[in-house]
Amino acid sequence: MLGPGGAVKKLTRLTGGANMESWSFDRDGRGYVLRRGPRAELMAGRTYGHDTEAALIRLARSHGVKAPEVVGELAPEDGLGSGYLMRRVEGTADPRQLLADPARGLLDDFARELARIHSIGLDEVPDGVSRTETAEMVDALAAHFESHGGDRPVMALALSWLRDHLPPPAPPVLLHGDFRIGNLMAAASGLTAVLDWELAHVGDRHQDLAYGCINSWRFGRIDQPAFGIGQLPELFAAYERESGVAVDPARFRFWLVYSTLWWGLTSLEMAEIWRSGRDRSLERAVIGRRASETEVDLLMLLEEDAPEAERSPVHFPDPAPVRRQGEPSPTELLEALAEWIHRDVKPQLAGRDRFQANVALNALGMLTREAALPFDRELSDDLLAGRANLATPGLLARLKRETLAKLVADQPKYSALKIAQERWRG
């Protein structure tokens, strides 16, 4: 792709990327990033390949979007799988760094880039980029829910709500599909690049606006509902200035619920990929436990539709203490293993290996706190069929207790946990 030249230097695999790999390197004094899928099975389920993704990035860049410059695509003879090469962009996509001290005007930058993406003519969009009606997208979520067991009542409640609140059709636009903190690079000067275009499709612009605002993508900034860096009225006003199109709050809320549920089901899909053997990485399995984050988020989004009588304070029982006498319990053995990794293994590692050690510690913590709650297929079926809903006496309180107990086991540091406990205890 680059032709004759000097040796590759500083080859480093970047952290993150559960589906694709990203490698940074220098050559002849310039920086590059190779984005690739090393095996064909990891490309399964994608609506288009890396050739279309690269064409989308080039198209966006030609319309003034801060997309990276693609310099070439991998060929079969390269022996590196499927992918494309970009010039490296300066800045950080690390959520912690980006949100610790957001660049001035960064929310305005996000609104501008979204408006530019949404203004691209559909006649220019490459073949293979999907266009699906909203009702079909909800049906697809229902199918995914069923394929993952169909036994999580909060998700069933959200599916039922989405079907009851389908918005009327909207003028279709090109969507990035994954516009969120983590896929956006920034420096002190502001936004520098919009990355990861593999989920681009044609649909309702409100989906792009809402997707990056779900709590999972705010990385602890629960008090900043607009991408973790601002308030929704600021985002809506900035987008209207840039696009000339007003944001519909009801439509935005629909897509916020949809996107939260989508991420929960996508988390479960990671577990299925691990089980199938397509990718047996530890990171893949651990992401599967993040579904409980989205269930608390969904309840917090939907509870305002419940009758006031069902929103009364809820009693949460204290967890049973760990027995610390006699032979070491399973909990104590897991604690010992975590301490060994933290004390003796992790300090010897760097880069992605150190990242994976943190993933392992996270997994061990989940097992140590495991709540062992059964999933309920019968209640899920009742919610999907309309035989139960937010007005059913005692249902909301039950869902709150069970969902919080699961989240305490899976992600006790998740930002919504403390807020939900305080709100629901009254």
Short mmCIF file of C-alpha atoms in Angstrom, two decimals:
data_model
loop_
_atom_site.label_atom_id
_atom_site.label_comp_id
_atom_site.label_asym_id
_atom_site.label_seq_id
_atom_site.Cartn_x
_atom_site.Cartn_y
_atom_site.Cartn_z
CA MET A 1 0.00 0.00 0.00
CA LEU A 2 2.82 2.39 0.86
CA GLY A 3 5.25 1.22 -1.79
CA PRO A 4 9.05 1.12 -1.38
CA GLY A 5 10.43 2.86 1.65
CA GLY A 6 12.03 2.49 5.05
CA ALA A 7 11.38 -0.04 7.77
CA VAL A 8 8.26 -0.06 9.92
CA LYS A 9 8.99 1.31 13.38
CA LYS A 10 7.14 1.55 16.71
CA LEU A 11 4.57 -1.09 15.75
CA THR A 12 2.04 -1.12 18.61
CA ARG A 13 -1.39 -2.65 18.97
CA LEU A 14 -3.81 -0.08 20.31
CA THR A 15 -6.04 -1.02 23.25
CA GLY A 16 -9.77 -1.56 22.81
CA GLY A 17 -11.51 -2.88 19.74
CA ALA A 18 -13.36 -6.07 20.62
CA ASN A 19 -14.18 -6.78 16.95
CA MET A 20 -11.34 -5.26 14.96
CA GLU A 21 -7.62 -4.73 15.60
CA SER A 22 -5.89 -1.37 15.25
CA TRP A 23 -2.11 -1.14 14.88
CA SER A 24 -0.08 2.07 15.04
CA PHE A 25 3.33 2.39 13.40
CA ASP A 26 5.77 4.88 11.89
CA ARG A 27 7.40 4.74 8.47
CA ASP A 28 9.60 7.29 6.76
CA GLY A 29 8.82 9.88 9.40
CA ARG A 30 5.01 9.57 9.12
CA GLY A 31 2.49 7.90 11.41
CA TYR A 32 -0.10 5.35 10.30
CA VAL A 33 -2.87 3.20 11.78
CA LEU A 34 -3.87 -0.14 10.25
CA ARG A 35 -7.42 -1.23 11.01
CA ARG A 36 -8.01 -4.90 10.26
CA GLY A 37 -10.03 -8.03 10.88
CA PRO A 38 -7.44 -10.79 11.11
CA ARG A 39 -9.91 -13.64 10.48
CA ALA A 40 -12.93 -13.94 8.22
CA GLU A 41 -15.16 -15.21 11.04
CA LEU A 42 -14.77 -11.89 12.88
CA MET A 43 -16.37 -10.16 9.90
CA ALA A 44 -19.50 -12.34 10.17
CA GLY A 45 -22.71 -10.40 10.64
CA ARG A 46 -21.39 -7.14 9.18
CA THR A 47 -23.54 -5.62 6.45
CA TYR A 48 -20.50 -4.55 4.44
CA GLY A 49 -16.76 -5.12 4.30
CA HIS A 50 -13.73 -2.96 4.89
CA ASP A 51 -13.72 -1.80 1.28
CA THR A 52 -17.11 -0.14 1.76
CA GLU A 53 -16.07 1.20 5.17
CA ALA A 54 -12.98 2.79 3.61
CA ALA A 55 -15.14 4.29 0.82
CA LEU A 56 -17.47 5.79 3.46
CA ILE A 57 -14.55 7.41 5.27
CA ARG A 58 -13.25 8.89 2.03
CA LEU A 59 -16.76 10.18 1.21
CA ALA A 60 -17.17 11.79 4.63
CA ARG A 61 -13.74 13.41 4.41
CA SER A 62 -14.61 14.86 1.01
CA HIS A 63 -17.61 16.57 2.65
CA GLY A 64 -15.52 18.24 5.33
CA VAL A 65 -16.04 15.65 8.08
CA LYS A 66 -12.98 15.19 10.28
CA ALA A 67 -12.49 11.63 9.12
CA PRO A 68 -9.01 10.08 8.83
CA GLU A 69 -7.24 9.98 5.49
CA VAL A 70 -7.40 6.45 4.05
CA VAL A 71 -4.26 5.65 2.06
CA GLY A 72 -5.06 2.09 0.96
CA GLU A 73 -6.80 -1.24 1.58
CA LEU A 74 -5.33 -4.63 2.38
CA ALA A 75 -5.19 -7.14 -0.47
CA PRO A 76 -5.37 -10.95 -0.11
CA GLU A 77 -1.70 -11.27 -1.04
CA ASP A 78 -0.77 -9.14 1.98
CA GLY A 79 -1.72 -12.06 4.25
CA LEU A 80 -3.01 -9.72 6.95
CA GLY A 81 -6.75 -10.30 6.64
CA SER A 82 -9.22 -7.59 5.72
CA GLY A 83 -8.65 -3.92 6.47
CA TYR A 84 -7.38 -0.52 5.45
CA LEU A 85 -4.58 1.88 6.30
CA MET A 86 -5.01 5.47 7.52
CA ARG A 87 -2.70 8.32 8.32
CA ARG A 88 -2.47 8.66 12.09
CA VAL A 89 -4.31 11.61 13.61
CA GLU A 90 -2.98 13.41 16.67
CA GLY A 91 -5.17 13.50 19.75
CA THR A 92 -6.72 11.00 22.11
CA ALA A 93 -9.79 8.79 21.94
CA ASP A 94 -9.28 7.59 25.52
CA PRO A 95 -12.55 8.40 27.32
CA ARG A 96 -10.83 9.10 30.63
CA GLN A 97 -8.42 11.62 29.13
CA LEU A 98 -11.01 13.19 26.87
CA LEU A 99 -13.65 13.63 29.59
CA ALA A 100 -11.27 14.66 32.37
CA ASP A 101 -10.77 18.04 30.75
CA PRO A 102 -12.94 18.36 27.61
CA ALA A 103 -11.72 20.82 25.01
CA ARG A 104 -13.62 24.08 24.90
CA GLY A 105 -16.49 23.88 22.41
CA LEU A 106 -16.20 20.09 22.01
CA LEU A 107 -19.97 19.57 22.14
CA ASP A 108 -20.33 22.14 19.34
CA ASP A 109 -17.73 20.15 17.38
CA PHE A 110 -19.78 16.98 17.80
CA ALA A 111 -22.93 18.75 16.58
CA ARG A 112 -21.08 20.14 13.57
CA GLU A 113 -19.68 16.76 12.53
CA LEU A 114 -23.05 15.05 12.90
CA ALA A 115 -24.70 17.78 10.81
CA ARG A 116 -22.07 17.34 8.08
CA ILE A 117 -22.49 13.56 8.04
CA HIS A 118 -26.28 13.90 7.88
CA SER A 119 -26.02 16.36 4.97
CA ILE A 120 -24.23 13.92 2.65
CA GLY A 121 -26.45 13.04 -0.32
CA LEU A 122 -27.81 9.52 -0.22
CA ASP A 123 -27.04 9.13 -3.90
CA GLU A 124 -23.34 9.30 -2.96
CA VAL A 125 -23.50 6.57 -0.31
CA PRO A 126 -21.70 3.36 -1.38
CA ASP A 127 -23.71 0.27 -2.24
CA GLY A 128 -24.13 -2.12 0.66
CA VAL A 129 -24.89 0.51 3.30
CA SER A 130 -28.22 -0.59 4.74
CA ARG A 131 -31.46 1.32 5.01
CA THR A 132 -34.01 -0.16 7.42
CA GLU A 133 -37.31 1.21 8.71
CA THR A 134 -37.61 1.83 12.45
CA ALA A 135 -40.23 -0.88 12.99
CA GLU A 136 -37.96 -3.41 11.26
CA MET A 137 -35.08 -2.37 13.52
CA VAL A 138 -37.20 -2.98 16.62
CA ASP A 139 -38.25 -6.37 15.24
CA ALA A 140 -34.56 -7.18 14.72
CA LEU A 141 -33.90 -6.33 18.38
CA ALA A 142 -36.73 -8.67 19.39
CA ALA A 143 -35.18 -11.45 17.31
CA HIS A 144 -31.80 -10.89 18.95
CA PHE A 145 -33.43 -10.89 22.37
CA GLU A 146 -35.04 -14.25 21.64
CA SER A 147 -31.78 -15.69 20.33
CA HIS A 148 -30.08 -14.78 23.63
CA GLY A 149 -32.66 -16.61 25.73
CA GLY A 150 -35.56 -14.12 25.83
CA ASP A 151 -35.45 -14.28 29.62
CA ARG A 152 -34.47 -10.81 30.85
CA PRO A 153 -37.64 -8.97 31.95
CA VAL A 154 -36.21 -5.43 31.79
CA MET A 155 -35.22 -5.94 28.17
CA ALA A 156 -38.65 -7.39 27.42
CA LEU A 157 -40.22 -4.31 29.03
CA ALA A 158 -38.07 -2.03 26.85
CA LEU A 159 -39.02 -3.94 23.68
CA SER A 160 -42.70 -3.62 24.52
CA TRP A 161 -42.26 0.12 25.18
CA LEU A 162 -40.47 0.63 21.85
CA ARG A 163 -43.29 -1.08 19.97
CA ASP A 164 -45.84 1.10 21.75
CA HIS A 165 -43.92 4.32 20.99
CA LEU A 166 -42.78 3.90 17.39
CA PRO A 167 -42.31 7.38 15.91
CA PRO A 168 -43.66 8.26 12.47
CA PRO A 169 -41.18 7.97 9.56
CA ALA A 170 -38.51 10.66 9.35
CA PRO A 171 -36.55 11.94 6.33
CA PRO A 172 -33.66 9.45 5.97
CA VAL A 173 -30.03 10.58 6.24
CA LEU A 174 -26.64 8.91 6.34
CA LEU A 175 -25.77 7.99 9.95
CA HIS A 176 -22.37 7.25 11.40
CA GLY A 177 -24.00 4.62 13.62
CA ASP A 178 -21.32 4.56 16.33
CA PHE A 179 -20.78 8.27 17.07
CA ARG A 180 -19.70 8.25 20.72
CA ILE A 181 -16.91 8.93 23.17
CA GLY A 182 -14.29 6.29 22.42
CA ASN A 183 -14.67 6.65 18.66
CA LEU A 184 -13.98 10.40 18.64
CA MET A 185 -10.46 11.80 18.87
CA ALA A 186 -9.77 15.19 20.39
CA ALA A 187 -6.89 17.44 21.34
CA ALA A 188 -6.73 20.74 23.21
CA SER A 189 -7.92 22.46 20.03
CA GLY A 190 -11.08 20.33 19.81
CA LEU A 191 -12.25 17.34 17.79
CA THR A 192 -9.57 15.91 15.49
CA ALA A 193 -11.12 12.73 14.04
CA VAL A 194 -14.31 10.67 13.75
CA LEU A 195 -13.33 6.99 13.80
CA ASP A 196 -14.90 3.52 13.35
CA TRP A 197 -17.46 3.71 10.55
CA GLU A 198 -18.42 0.02 10.48
CA LEU A 199 -22.00 0.64 11.72
CA ALA A 200 -22.90 3.44 9.27
CA HIS A 201 -26.36 3.13 7.76
CA VAL A 202 -29.28 5.23 6.54
CA GLY A 203 -32.00 6.20 9.01
CA ASP A 204 -33.39 8.77 11.45
CA ARG A 205 -30.85 11.48 12.43
CA HIS A 206 -32.09 11.28 16.02
CA GLN A 207 -30.52 7.83 16.33
CA ASP A 208 -27.04 9.32 15.85
CA LEU A 209 -27.80 12.09 18.34
CA ALA A 210 -29.10 9.72 21.00
CA TYR A 211 -26.64 6.85 20.62
CA GLY A 212 -23.64 8.69 22.06
CA CYS A 213 -25.78 9.94 24.95
CA ILE A 214 -26.61 6.56 26.49
CA ASN A 215 -25.11 6.25 29.94
CA SER A 216 -22.69 3.46 28.99
CA TRP A 217 -20.95 5.86 26.59
CA ARG A 218 -20.70 8.69 29.13
CA PHE A 219 -18.07 6.79 31.14
CA GLY A 220 -19.15 7.88 34.59
CA ARG A 221 -20.34 11.37 33.69
CA ILE A 222 -23.96 10.61 34.53
CA ASP A 223 -24.61 14.28 35.33
CA GLN A 224 -23.65 15.26 31.76
CA PRO A 225 -26.30 13.56 29.57
CA ALA A 226 -24.98 14.97 26.27
CA PHE A 227 -22.02 12.72 25.40
CA GLY A 228 -20.70 13.06 28.96
CA ILE A 229 -19.62 16.66 28.36
CA GLY A 230 -22.74 18.80 28.49
CA GLN A 231 -26.51 19.13 28.80
CA LEU A 232 -29.07 18.04 26.23
CA PRO A 233 -30.45 21.55 25.52
CA GLU A 234 -26.88 22.61 24.58
CA LEU A 235 -26.54 19.68 22.19
CA PHE A 236 -29.97 20.23 20.64
CA ALA A 237 -29.32 23.96 20.11
CA ALA A 238 -25.87 23.35 18.62
CA TYR A 239 -27.19 20.70 16.23
CA GLU A 240 -30.02 22.97 15.09
CA ARG A 241 -27.53 25.79 14.42
CA GLU A 242 -25.34 23.51 12.34
CA SER A 243 -28.02 21.55 10.48
CA GLY A 244 -31.03 23.84 10.40
CA VAL A 245 -33.11 20.95 11.74
CA ALA A 246 -34.75 21.05 15.18
CA VAL A 247 -34.39 18.06 17.50
CA ASP A 248 -37.65 16.36 18.53
CA PRO A 249 -37.28 15.44 22.26
CA ALA A 250 -39.82 12.59 22.07
CA ARG A 251 -38.09 11.08 19.06
CA PHE A 252 -34.73 11.53 20.80
CA ARG A 253 -36.05 9.66 23.86
CA PHE A 254 -37.26 6.78 21.67
CA TRP A 255 -33.79 6.38 20.19
CA LEU A 256 -32.16 6.72 23.63
CA VAL A 257 -34.20 3.74 24.84
CA TYR A 258 -33.54 1.88 21.59
CA SER A 259 -29.77 2.50 21.73
CA THR A 260 -29.54 1.51 25.39
CA LEU A 261 -31.33 -1.77 24.67
CA TRP A 262 -29.24 -2.31 21.52
CA TRP A 263 -26.03 -2.04 23.52
CA GLY A 264 -27.36 -4.44 26.15
CA LEU A 265 -28.15 -7.02 23.47
CA THR A 266 -24.81 -6.37 21.78
CA SER A 267 -23.12 -7.13 25.09
CA LEU A 268 -24.92 -10.47 25.22
CA GLU A 269 -23.86 -11.10 21.61
CA MET A 270 -20.23 -10.83 22.75
CA ALA A 271 -20.83 -13.82 25.02
CA GLU A 272 -22.28 -15.80 22.10
CA ILE A 273 -19.21 -15.03 19.99
CA TRP A 274 -17.02 -16.31 22.82
CA ARG A 275 -19.11 -19.48 23.23
CA SER A 276 -19.00 -20.20 19.51
CA GLY A 277 -15.21 -20.21 19.48
CA ARG A 278 -14.97 -17.39 16.94
CA ASP A 279 -13.09 -15.37 19.53
CA ARG A 280 -12.13 -16.92 22.87
CA SER A 281 -10.56 -13.75 24.25
CA LEU A 282 -11.21 -12.91 27.89
CA GLU A 283 -12.29 -9.40 26.92
CA ARG A 284 -15.08 -10.79 24.74
CA ALA A 285 -16.51 -12.89 27.59
CA VAL A 286 -16.33 -10.08 30.14
CA ILE A 287 -18.16 -7.60 27.90
CA GLY A 288 -21.07 -10.05 27.95
CA ARG A 289 -21.66 -9.14 31.59
CA ARG A 290 -22.18 -5.45 30.81
CA ALA A 291 -25.81 -6.11 29.89
CA SER A 292 -26.81 -5.46 33.51
CA GLU A 293 -25.59 -1.86 33.19
CA THR A 294 -28.09 -1.21 30.45
CA GLU A 295 -30.95 -2.78 32.40
CA VAL A 296 -30.60 -0.27 35.23
CA ASP A 297 -30.31 2.52 32.64
CA LEU A 298 -33.49 1.28 30.92
CA LEU A 299 -35.45 1.23 34.17
CA MET A 300 -34.33 4.76 34.95
CA LEU A 301 -35.45 5.88 31.48
CA LEU A 302 -38.81 4.09 31.58
CA GLU A 303 -39.97 4.43 35.18
CA GLU A 304 -41.41 7.90 34.56
CA ASP A 305 -44.15 6.18 32.54
CA ALA A 306 -45.22 4.07 35.55
CA PRO A 307 -48.14 5.16 37.78
CA GLU A 308 -47.00 7.23 40.74
CA ALA A 309 -48.09 4.51 43.15
CA GLU A 310 -45.61 2.09 41.55
CA ARG A 311 -42.72 4.54 41.98
CA SER A 312 -42.69 4.40 45.78
CA PRO A 313 -39.42 3.61 47.64
CA VAL A 314 -38.06 0.06 47.42
CA HIS A 315 -36.41 -2.01 50.18
CA PHE A 316 -33.12 -3.64 49.18
CA PRO A 317 -31.90 -6.50 51.43
CA ASP A 318 -28.27 -6.49 52.55
CA PRO A 319 -26.05 -9.13 50.88
CA ALA A 320 -25.19 -12.24 52.88
CA PRO A 321 -21.75 -12.02 54.54
CA VAL A 322 -18.91 -14.20 53.27
CA ARG A 323 -17.96 -17.01 55.68
CA ARG A 324 -14.31 -16.51 56.62
CA GLN A 325 -13.63 -19.53 58.82
CA GLY A 326 -12.34 -23.01 58.09
CA GLU A 327 -11.29 -23.89 54.54
CA PRO A 328 -11.15 -20.99 52.04
CA SER A 329 -14.51 -20.36 50.44
CA PRO A 330 -14.90 -19.92 46.64
CA THR A 331 -15.06 -16.17 47.26
CA GLU A 332 -11.77 -16.20 49.17
CA LEU A 333 -10.04 -18.26 46.46
CA LEU A 334 -11.18 -15.74 43.84
CA GLU A 335 -9.89 -12.93 46.05
CA ALA A 336 -6.53 -14.69 46.37
CA LEU A 337 -6.27 -15.13 42.60
CA ALA A 338 -7.11 -11.46 42.00
CA GLU A 339 -4.53 -10.35 44.54
CA TRP A 340 -1.86 -12.48 42.83
CA ILE A 341 -2.59 -10.97 39.41
CA HIS A 342 -2.63 -7.45 40.85
CA ARG A 343 0.51 -7.87 42.97
CA ASP A 344 2.76 -10.24 41.00
CA VAL A 345 1.58 -10.38 37.37
CA LYS A 346 0.25 -6.98 36.35
CA PRO A 347 3.40 -4.98 37.32
CA GLN A 348 5.44 -7.09 34.86
CA LEU A 349 3.17 -6.29 31.91
CA ALA A 350 2.76 -3.36 29.53
CA GLY A 351 0.49 -2.28 26.68
CA ARG A 352 -2.31 -4.64 25.71
CA ASP A 353 -1.07 -7.37 28.09
CA ARG A 354 -1.53 -4.99 31.02
CA PHE A 355 -4.98 -4.07 29.67
CA GLN A 356 -5.91 -7.76 29.58
CA ALA A 357 -4.70 -8.19 33.16
CA ASN A 358 -7.18 -5.48 34.17
CA VAL A 359 -9.89 -7.34 32.25
CA ALA A 360 -9.01 -10.50 34.19
CA LEU A 361 -9.24 -8.64 37.50
CA ASN A 362 -12.63 -7.30 36.46
CA ALA A 363 -13.85 -10.82 35.64
CA LEU A 364 -12.67 -12.17 38.99
CA GLY A 365 -14.43 -9.32 40.75
CA MET A 366 -17.68 -10.23 39.01
CA LEU A 367 -17.43 -13.83 40.19
CA THR A 368 -16.57 -12.73 43.72
CA ARG A 369 -19.72 -10.59 43.87
CA GLU A 370 -21.97 -12.98 41.92
CA ALA A 371 -25.61 -12.53 42.93
CA ALA A 372 -26.84 -15.81 41.36
CA LEU A 373 -30.18 -14.36 40.31
CA PRO A 374 -32.37 -16.54 38.06
CA PHE A 375 -33.59 -15.10 34.78
CA ASP A 376 -37.35 -15.17 34.28
CA ARG A 377 -38.64 -16.32 30.89
CA GLU A 378 -42.30 -16.38 32.00
CA LEU A 379 -42.29 -12.74 33.11
CA SER A 380 -40.44 -11.73 29.95
CA ASP A 381 -43.13 -13.41 27.84
CA ASP A 382 -45.88 -11.64 29.80
CA LEU A 383 -44.23 -8.26 29.23
CA LEU A 384 -43.76 -8.86 25.51
CA ALA A 385 -47.38 -10.00 25.17
CA GLY A 386 -48.75 -7.02 27.08
CA ARG A 387 -50.05 -9.15 29.97
CA ALA A 388 -47.75 -7.18 32.31
CA ASN A 389 -46.50 -3.60 32.14
CA LEU A 390 -45.30 -0.70 34.28
CA ALA A 391 -48.77 -0.42 35.82
CA THR A 392 -48.74 -4.03 37.09
CA PRO A 393 -48.71 -3.81 40.90
CA GLY A 394 -45.30 -4.58 42.38
CA LEU A 395 -43.59 -5.24 39.03
CA LEU A 396 -41.43 -2.12 38.94
CA ALA A 397 -40.24 -2.66 42.52
CA ARG A 398 -39.34 -6.27 41.75
CA LEU A 399 -37.39 -5.29 38.62
CA LYS A 400 -35.51 -2.62 40.53
CA ARG A 401 -34.43 -5.05 43.27
CA GLU A 402 -33.33 -7.80 40.91
CA THR A 403 -31.62 -5.49 38.42
CA LEU A 404 -29.62 -3.64 41.06
CA ALA A 405 -28.52 -6.91 42.68
CA LYS A 406 -27.22 -8.11 39.30
CA LEU A 407 -25.41 -4.83 38.64
CA VAL A 408 -23.76 -4.92 42.08
CA ALA A 409 -22.20 -8.23 41.04
CA ASP A 410 -21.26 -7.22 37.51
CA GLN A 411 -20.20 -3.56 37.70
CA PRO A 412 -20.34 -2.08 41.24
CA LYS A 413 -18.54 1.08 40.06
CA TYR A 414 -21.02 1.80 37.27
CA SER A 415 -22.16 5.40 37.50
CA ALA A 416 -25.89 4.67 37.49
CA LEU A 417 -25.72 2.28 40.45
CA LYS A 418 -25.36 4.87 43.21
CA ILE A 419 -27.89 7.21 41.55
CA ALA A 420 -30.45 4.43 41.18
CA GLN A 421 -29.97 3.23 44.76
CA GLU A 422 -30.48 6.74 46.12
CA ARG A 423 -33.46 7.45 43.88
CA TRP A 424 -35.25 4.16 44.38
CA ARG A 425 -34.73 3.98 48.13
CA GLY A 426 -36.60 7.30 48.35
#
